[in-house]
XYZ file of N, CA and C in Angstrom:
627
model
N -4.991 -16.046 24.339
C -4.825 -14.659 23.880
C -3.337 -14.277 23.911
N -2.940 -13.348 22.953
C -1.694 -13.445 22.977
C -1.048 -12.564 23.906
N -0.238 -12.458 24.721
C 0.439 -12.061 25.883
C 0.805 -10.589 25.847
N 0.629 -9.376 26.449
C 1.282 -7.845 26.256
C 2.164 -7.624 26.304
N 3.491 -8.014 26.747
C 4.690 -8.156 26.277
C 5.095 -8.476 24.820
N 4.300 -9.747 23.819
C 4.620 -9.966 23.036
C 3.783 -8.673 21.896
N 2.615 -8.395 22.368
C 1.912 -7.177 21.576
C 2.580 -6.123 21.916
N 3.260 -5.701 22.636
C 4.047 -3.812 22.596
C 5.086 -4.295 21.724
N 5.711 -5.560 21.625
C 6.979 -5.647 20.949
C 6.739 -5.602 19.604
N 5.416 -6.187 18.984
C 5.185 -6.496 17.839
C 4.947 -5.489 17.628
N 3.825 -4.039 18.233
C 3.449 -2.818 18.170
C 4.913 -1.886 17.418
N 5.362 -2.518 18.301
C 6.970 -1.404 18.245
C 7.641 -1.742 16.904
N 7.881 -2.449 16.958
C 8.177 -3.509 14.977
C 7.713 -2.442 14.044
N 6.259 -3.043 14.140
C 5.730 -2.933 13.171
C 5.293 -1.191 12.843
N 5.113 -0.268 13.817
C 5.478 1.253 13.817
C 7.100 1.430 13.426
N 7.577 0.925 13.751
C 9.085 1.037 12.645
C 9.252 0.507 11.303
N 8.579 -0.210 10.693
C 8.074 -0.695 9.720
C 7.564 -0.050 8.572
N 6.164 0.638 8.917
C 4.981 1.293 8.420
C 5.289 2.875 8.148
N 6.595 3.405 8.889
C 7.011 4.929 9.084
C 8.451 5.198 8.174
N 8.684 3.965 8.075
C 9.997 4.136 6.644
C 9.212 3.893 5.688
N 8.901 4.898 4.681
C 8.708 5.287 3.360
C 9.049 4.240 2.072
N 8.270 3.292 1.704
C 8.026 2.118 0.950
C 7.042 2.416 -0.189
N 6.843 1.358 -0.855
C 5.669 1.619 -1.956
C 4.133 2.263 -1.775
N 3.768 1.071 -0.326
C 2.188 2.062 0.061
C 2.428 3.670 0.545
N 3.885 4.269 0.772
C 4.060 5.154 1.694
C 3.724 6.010 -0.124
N 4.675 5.919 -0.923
C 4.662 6.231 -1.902
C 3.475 6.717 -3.228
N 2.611 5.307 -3.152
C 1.297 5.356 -3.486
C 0.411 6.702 -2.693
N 0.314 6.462 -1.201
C -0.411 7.699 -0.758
C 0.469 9.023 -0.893
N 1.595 9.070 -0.906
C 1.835 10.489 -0.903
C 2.052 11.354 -2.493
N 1.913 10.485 -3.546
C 1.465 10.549 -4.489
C 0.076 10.936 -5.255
N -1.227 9.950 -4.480
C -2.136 10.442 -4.522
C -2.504 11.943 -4.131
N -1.801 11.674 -2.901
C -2.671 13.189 -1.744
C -1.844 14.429 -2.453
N -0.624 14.152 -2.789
C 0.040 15.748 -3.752
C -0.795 15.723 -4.916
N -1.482 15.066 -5.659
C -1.978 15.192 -6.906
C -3.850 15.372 -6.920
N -4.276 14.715 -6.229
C -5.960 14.806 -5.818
C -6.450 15.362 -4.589
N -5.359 15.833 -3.663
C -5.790 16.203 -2.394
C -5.585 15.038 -0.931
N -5.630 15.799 0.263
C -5.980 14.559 1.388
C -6.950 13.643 1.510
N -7.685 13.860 0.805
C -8.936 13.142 0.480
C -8.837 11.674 0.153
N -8.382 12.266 -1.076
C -8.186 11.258 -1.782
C -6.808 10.046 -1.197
N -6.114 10.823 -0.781
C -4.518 10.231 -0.208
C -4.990 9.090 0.718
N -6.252 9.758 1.679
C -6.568 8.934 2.676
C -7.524 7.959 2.505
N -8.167 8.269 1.142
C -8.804 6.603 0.542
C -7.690 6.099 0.382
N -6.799 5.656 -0.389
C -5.516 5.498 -0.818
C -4.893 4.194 0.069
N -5.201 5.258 1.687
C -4.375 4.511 2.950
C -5.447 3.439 2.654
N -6.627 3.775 2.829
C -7.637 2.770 3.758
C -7.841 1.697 2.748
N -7.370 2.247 0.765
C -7.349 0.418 0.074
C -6.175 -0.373 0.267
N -5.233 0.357 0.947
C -4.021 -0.478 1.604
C -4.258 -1.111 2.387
N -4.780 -0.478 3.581
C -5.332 -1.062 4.641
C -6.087 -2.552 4.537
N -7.053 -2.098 3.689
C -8.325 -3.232 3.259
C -7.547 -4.404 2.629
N -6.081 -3.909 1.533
C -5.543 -4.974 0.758
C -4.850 -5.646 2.117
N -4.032 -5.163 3.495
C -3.142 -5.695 4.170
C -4.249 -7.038 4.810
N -5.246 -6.258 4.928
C -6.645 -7.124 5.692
C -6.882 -8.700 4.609
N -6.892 -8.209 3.647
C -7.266 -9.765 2.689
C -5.455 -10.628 2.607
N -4.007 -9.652 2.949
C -3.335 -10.654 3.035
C -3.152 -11.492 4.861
N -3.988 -10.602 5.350
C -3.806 -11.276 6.804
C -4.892 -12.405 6.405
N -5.912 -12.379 5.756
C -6.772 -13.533 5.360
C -6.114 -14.774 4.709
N -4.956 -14.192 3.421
C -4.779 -15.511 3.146
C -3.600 -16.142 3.754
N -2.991 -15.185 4.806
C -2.153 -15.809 5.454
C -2.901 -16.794 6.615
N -3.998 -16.535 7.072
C -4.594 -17.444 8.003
C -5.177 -18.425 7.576
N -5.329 -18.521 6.100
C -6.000 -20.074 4.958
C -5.227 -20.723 4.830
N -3.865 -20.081 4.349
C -2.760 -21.023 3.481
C -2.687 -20.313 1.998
N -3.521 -19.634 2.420
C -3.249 -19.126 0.365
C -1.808 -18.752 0.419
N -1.135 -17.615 1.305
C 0.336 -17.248 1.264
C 1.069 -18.236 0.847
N 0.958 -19.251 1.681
C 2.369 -20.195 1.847
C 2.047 -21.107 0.136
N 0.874 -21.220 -0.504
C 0.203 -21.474 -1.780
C 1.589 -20.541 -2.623
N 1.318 -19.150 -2.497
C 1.994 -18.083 -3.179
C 3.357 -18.398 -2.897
N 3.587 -18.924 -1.478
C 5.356 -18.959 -1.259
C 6.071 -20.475 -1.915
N 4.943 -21.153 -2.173
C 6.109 -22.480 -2.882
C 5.627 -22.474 -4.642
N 4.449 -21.807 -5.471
C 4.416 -22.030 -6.426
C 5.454 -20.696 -7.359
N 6.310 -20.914 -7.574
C 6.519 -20.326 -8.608
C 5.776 -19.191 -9.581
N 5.150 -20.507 -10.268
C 4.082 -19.995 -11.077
C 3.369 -18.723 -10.507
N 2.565 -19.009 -9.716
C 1.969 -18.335 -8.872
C 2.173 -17.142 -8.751
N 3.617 -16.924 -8.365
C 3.915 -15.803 -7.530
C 4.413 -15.171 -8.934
N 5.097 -15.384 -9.650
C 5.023 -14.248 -11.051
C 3.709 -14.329 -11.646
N 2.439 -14.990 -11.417
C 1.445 -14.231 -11.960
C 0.840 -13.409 -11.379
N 0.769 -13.061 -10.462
C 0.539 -12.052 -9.386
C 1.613 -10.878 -9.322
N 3.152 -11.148 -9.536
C 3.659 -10.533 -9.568
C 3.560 -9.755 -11.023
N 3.657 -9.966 -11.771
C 3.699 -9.772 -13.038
C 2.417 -8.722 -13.567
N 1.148 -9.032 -12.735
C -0.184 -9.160 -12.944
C -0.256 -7.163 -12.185
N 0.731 -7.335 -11.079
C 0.237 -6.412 -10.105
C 1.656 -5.238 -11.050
N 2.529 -5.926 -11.554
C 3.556 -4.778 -11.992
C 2.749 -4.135 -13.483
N 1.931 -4.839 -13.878
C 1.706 -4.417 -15.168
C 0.240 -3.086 -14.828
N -0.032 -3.359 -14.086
C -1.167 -2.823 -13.222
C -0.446 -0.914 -12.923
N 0.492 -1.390 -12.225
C 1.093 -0.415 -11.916
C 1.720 0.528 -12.856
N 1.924 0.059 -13.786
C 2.714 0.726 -15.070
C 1.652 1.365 -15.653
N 0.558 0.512 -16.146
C -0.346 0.909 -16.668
C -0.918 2.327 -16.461
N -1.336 2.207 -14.826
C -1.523 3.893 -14.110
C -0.457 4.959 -13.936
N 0.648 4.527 -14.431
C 1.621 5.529 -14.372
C 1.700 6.238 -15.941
N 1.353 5.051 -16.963
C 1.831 5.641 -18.318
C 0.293 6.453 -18.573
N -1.062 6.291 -17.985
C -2.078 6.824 -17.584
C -1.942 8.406 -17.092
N -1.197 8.392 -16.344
C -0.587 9.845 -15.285
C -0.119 10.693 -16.110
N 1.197 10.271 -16.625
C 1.722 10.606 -17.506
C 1.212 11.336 -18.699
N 0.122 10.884 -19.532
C -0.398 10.775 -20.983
C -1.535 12.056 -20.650
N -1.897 12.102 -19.154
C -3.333 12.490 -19.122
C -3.311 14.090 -19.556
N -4.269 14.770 -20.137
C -3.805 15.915 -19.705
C -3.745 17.080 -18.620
N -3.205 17.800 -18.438
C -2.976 18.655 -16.920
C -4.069 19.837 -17.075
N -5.006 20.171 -16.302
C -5.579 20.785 -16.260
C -5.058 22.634 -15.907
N -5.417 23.531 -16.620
C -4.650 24.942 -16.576
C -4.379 25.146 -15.081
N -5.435 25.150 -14.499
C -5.436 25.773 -12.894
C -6.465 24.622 -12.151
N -6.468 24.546 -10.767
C -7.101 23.666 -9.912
C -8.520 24.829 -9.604
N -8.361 25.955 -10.040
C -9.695 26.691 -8.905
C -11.385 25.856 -9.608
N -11.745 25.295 -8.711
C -13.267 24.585 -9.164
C -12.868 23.864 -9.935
N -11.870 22.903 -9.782
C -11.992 22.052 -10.806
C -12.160 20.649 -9.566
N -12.549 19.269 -10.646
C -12.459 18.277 -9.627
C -11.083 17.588 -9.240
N -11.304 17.100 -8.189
C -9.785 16.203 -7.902
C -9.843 15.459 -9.189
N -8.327 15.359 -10.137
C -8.079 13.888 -11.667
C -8.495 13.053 -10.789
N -8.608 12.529 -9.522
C -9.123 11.157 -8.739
C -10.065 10.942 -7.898
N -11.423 10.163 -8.078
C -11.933 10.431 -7.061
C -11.632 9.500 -6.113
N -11.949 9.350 -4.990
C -11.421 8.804 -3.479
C -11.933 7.277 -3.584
N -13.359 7.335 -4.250
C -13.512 5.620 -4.713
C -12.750 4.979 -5.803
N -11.973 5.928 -6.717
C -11.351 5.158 -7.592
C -10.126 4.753 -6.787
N -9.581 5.924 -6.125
C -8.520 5.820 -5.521
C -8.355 4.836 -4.553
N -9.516 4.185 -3.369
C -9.812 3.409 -2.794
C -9.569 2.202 -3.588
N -10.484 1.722 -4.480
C -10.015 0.853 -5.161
C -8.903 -0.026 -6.015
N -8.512 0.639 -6.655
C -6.973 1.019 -7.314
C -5.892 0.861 -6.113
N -6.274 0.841 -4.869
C -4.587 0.994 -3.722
C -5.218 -0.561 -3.601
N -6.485 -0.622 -3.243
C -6.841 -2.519 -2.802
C -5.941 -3.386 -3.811
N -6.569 -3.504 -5.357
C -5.924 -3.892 -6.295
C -4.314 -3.947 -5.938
N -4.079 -2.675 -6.101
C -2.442 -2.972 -5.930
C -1.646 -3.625 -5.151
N -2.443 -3.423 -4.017
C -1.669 -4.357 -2.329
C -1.832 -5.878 -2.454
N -3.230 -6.208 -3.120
C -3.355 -7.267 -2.947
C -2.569 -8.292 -4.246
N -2.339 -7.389 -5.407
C -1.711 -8.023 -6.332
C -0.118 -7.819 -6.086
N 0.376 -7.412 -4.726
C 1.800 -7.685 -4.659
C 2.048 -8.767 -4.015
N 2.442 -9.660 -4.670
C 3.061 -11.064 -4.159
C 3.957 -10.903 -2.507
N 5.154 -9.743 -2.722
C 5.678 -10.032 -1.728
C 4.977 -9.663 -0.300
N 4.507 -8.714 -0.344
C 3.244 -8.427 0.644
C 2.697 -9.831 1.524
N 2.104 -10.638 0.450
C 1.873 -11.709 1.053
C 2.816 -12.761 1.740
N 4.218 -12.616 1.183
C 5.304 -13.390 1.779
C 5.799 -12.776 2.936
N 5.834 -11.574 2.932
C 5.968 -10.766 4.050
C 5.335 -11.217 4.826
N 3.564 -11.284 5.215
C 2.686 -11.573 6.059
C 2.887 -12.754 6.637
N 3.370 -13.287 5.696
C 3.355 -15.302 5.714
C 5.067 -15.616 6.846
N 5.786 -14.657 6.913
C 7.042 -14.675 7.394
C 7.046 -13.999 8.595
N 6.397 -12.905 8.224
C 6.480 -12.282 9.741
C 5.493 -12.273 10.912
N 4.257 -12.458 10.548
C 3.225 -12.415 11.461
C 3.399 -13.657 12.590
N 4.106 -15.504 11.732
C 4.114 -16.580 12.717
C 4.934 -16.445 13.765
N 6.027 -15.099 13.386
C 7.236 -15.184 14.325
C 6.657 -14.553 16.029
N 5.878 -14.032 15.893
C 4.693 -13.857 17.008
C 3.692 -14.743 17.567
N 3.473 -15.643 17.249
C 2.351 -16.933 17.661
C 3.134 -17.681 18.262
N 2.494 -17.764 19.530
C 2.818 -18.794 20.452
C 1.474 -19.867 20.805
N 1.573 -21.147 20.076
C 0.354 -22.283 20.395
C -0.254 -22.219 21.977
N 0.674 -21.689 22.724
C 0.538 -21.749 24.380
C -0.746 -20.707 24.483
N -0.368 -19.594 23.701
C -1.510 -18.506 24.331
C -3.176 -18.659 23.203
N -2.964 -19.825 22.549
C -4.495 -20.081 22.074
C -4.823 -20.456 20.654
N -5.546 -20.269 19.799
C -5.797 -20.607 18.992
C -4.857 -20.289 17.961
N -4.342 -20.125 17.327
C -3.138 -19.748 16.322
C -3.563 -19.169 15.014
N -4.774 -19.743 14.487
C -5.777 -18.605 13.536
C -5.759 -17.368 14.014
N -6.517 -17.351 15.230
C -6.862 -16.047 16.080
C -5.605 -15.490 16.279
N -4.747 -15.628 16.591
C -3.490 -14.266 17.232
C -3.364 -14.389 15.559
N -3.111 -15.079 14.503
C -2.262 -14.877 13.179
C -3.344 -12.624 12.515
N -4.883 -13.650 13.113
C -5.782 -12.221 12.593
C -5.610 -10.984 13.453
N -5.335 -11.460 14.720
C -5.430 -10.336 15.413
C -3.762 -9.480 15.075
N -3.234 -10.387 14.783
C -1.727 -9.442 14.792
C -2.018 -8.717 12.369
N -2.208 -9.649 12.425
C -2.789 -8.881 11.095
C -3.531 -7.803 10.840
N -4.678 -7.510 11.526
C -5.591 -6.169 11.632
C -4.498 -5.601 11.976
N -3.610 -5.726 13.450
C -3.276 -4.574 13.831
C -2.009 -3.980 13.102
N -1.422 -5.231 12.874
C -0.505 -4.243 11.016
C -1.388 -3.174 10.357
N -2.333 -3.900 10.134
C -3.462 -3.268 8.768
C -3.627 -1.872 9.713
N -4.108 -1.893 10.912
C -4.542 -0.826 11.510
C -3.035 0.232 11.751
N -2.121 -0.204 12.139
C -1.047 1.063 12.293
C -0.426 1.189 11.002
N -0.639 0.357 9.803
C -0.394 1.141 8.391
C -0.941 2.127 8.178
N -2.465 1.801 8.849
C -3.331 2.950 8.223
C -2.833 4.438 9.091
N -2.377 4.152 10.033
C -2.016 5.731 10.905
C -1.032 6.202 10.355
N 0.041 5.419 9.542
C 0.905 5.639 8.691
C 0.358 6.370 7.911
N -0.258 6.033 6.548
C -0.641 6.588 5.513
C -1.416 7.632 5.798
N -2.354 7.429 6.959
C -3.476 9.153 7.046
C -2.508 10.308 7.503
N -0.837 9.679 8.066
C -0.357 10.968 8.873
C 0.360 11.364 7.328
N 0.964 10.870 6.496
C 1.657 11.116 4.864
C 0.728 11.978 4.111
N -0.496 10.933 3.870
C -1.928 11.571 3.163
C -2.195 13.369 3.960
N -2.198 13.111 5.257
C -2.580 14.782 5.444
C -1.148 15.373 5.059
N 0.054 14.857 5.697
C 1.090 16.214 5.224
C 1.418 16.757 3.603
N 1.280 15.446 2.850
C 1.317 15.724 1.149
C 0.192 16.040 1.069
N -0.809 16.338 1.692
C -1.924 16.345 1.125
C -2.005 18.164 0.754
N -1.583 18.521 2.328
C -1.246 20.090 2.443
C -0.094 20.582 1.545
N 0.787 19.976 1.369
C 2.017 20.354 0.436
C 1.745 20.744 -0.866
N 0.679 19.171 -1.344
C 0.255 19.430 -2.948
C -0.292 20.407 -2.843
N -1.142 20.629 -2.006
C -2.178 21.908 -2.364
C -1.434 23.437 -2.519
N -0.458 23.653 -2.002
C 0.525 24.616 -1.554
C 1.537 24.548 -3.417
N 1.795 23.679 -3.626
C 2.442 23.489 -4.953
C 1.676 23.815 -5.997
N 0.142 23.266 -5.694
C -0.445 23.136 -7.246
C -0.901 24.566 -7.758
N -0.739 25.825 -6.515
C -0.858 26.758 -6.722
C 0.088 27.383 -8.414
N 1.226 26.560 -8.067
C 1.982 26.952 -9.225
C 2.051 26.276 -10.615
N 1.564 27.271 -11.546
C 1.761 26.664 -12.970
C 2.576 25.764 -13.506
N 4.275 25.672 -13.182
C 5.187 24.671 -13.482
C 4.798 23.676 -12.765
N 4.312 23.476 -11.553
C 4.190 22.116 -10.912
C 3.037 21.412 -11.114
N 2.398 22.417 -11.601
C 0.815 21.854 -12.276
C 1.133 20.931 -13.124
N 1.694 21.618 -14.262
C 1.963 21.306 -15.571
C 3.002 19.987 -15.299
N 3.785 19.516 -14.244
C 5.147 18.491 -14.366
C 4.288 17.232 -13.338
N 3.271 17.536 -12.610
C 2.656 16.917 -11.486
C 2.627 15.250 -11.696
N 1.583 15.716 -12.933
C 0.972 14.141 -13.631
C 2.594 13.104 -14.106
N 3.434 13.822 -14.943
C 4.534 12.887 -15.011
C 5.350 12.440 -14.097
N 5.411 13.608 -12.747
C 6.427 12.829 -11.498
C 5.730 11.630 -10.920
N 4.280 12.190 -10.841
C 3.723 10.741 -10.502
C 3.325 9.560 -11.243
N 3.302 9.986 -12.400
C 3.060 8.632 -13.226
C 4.497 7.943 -13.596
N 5.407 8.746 -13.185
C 7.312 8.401 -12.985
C 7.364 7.492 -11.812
N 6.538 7.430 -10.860
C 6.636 7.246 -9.048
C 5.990 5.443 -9.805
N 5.049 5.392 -10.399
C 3.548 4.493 -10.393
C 5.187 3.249 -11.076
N 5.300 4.175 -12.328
C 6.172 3.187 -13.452
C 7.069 2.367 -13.267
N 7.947 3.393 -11.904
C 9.204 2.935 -10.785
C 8.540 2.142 -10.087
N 7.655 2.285 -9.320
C 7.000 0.969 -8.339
C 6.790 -0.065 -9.543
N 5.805 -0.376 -10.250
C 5.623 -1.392 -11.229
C 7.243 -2.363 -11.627
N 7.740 -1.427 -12.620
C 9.582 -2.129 -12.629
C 9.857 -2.696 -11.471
N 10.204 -2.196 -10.436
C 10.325 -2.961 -8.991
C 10.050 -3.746 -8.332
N 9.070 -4.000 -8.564
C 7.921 -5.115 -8.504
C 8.207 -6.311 -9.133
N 7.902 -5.862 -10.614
C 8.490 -6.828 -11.329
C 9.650 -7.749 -11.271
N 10.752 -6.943 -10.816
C 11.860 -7.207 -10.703
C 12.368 -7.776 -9.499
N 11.272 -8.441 -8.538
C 11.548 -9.037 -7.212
C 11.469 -10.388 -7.392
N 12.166 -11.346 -6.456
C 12.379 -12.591 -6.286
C 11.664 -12.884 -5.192
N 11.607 -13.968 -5.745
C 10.575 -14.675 -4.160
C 11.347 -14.713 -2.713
N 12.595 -14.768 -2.772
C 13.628 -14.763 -1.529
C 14.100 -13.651 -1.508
């Protein structure tokens, strides 16, 4: 089992990590200004679920698969930027509804759930990330090396998610406070389908190193 010294340190990391404002930070606080906390906090939890399937293929070998093929990693990359664009020029195009009173969230929390899985799991570097940082914690001495690779993986997955539900509630309250107003109604859908388009390009535009 892996040692408590080496888990508060990794704890501590990885809460410094998850609290600087990145793409998943982005994705949820995007959602939750535009559909509510609701929705923001499905958002977290298909991040969550996507960090969970790269702690999986970091414990197979699929990662280190993703970290020497080439190929590979721009079809995934490529796969997950076009993905992303797609829902932004989506955002963008849609139309804005006059006022929010009784109307539904533009998202519901299962699409939104879904759609953050997709995205996490189709970012290549995500997985190189996992594949780089999680071994620097395994020590063969304290046991099986599958086992600490999953257990230090959930618990990424798990303090992302405290990340995103604490973003998801504060944008969540903000949007709602904004959408009161007609101009921000009306500009909402393009800042965020501006946010989706910028992540996608970015994406795209990453190297394997």
């Amino acid at each position: 089992m892996i040692d408590t010294t080496t888990l508060l340190t990794y704890c501590a990391i990885v809460l410094g990590f998850v609290f600087i404002p990145g793409p998943a930070t982005l994705l949820t606080v995007a959602r939750a200004m535009t559909s509510g906390t609701k929705v923001g906090v499905a958002t977290g939890v298909g991040i969550t679920a996507g960090d969970i399937v790269h702690t999986f293929f970091a414990v197979v070998g699929i990662s280190a698969i993703i970290a020497t093929s080439a190929w590979l990693f721009g079809l995934l990359k490529y796969a997950g930027a076009a993905y992303l664009i797609y829902m932004g020029i989506k955002a963008i195009l849609e139309k804005t509804p006059a006022s929010i009173g009784g109307d539904k969230s533009p998202v519901s929390a299962k699409l939104a759930f879904r759609q953050a899985i997709l995205t996490e799991v189709l970012n290549p570097k995500t997985a190189l990330f996992f594949l780089a940082f999680l071994p620097q914690f395994v020590h063969p001495q304290n046991g099986a090396v599958f086992l600490q690779l999953t257990i230090l993986g959930v618990l990424f997955a798990a303090i992302g998610f405290i990340s995103t539900f604490v973003f998801a509630t504060i944008a969540g309250h903000l949007g709602q406070f904004l959408r009161r107003h007609p101009s921000v109604l009306k500009w909402q859908g393009k800042v965020v389908g501006g946010i989706y388009c910028a992540l996608g390009v970015r994406l795209a535009l990453q190297e394997r190193a």
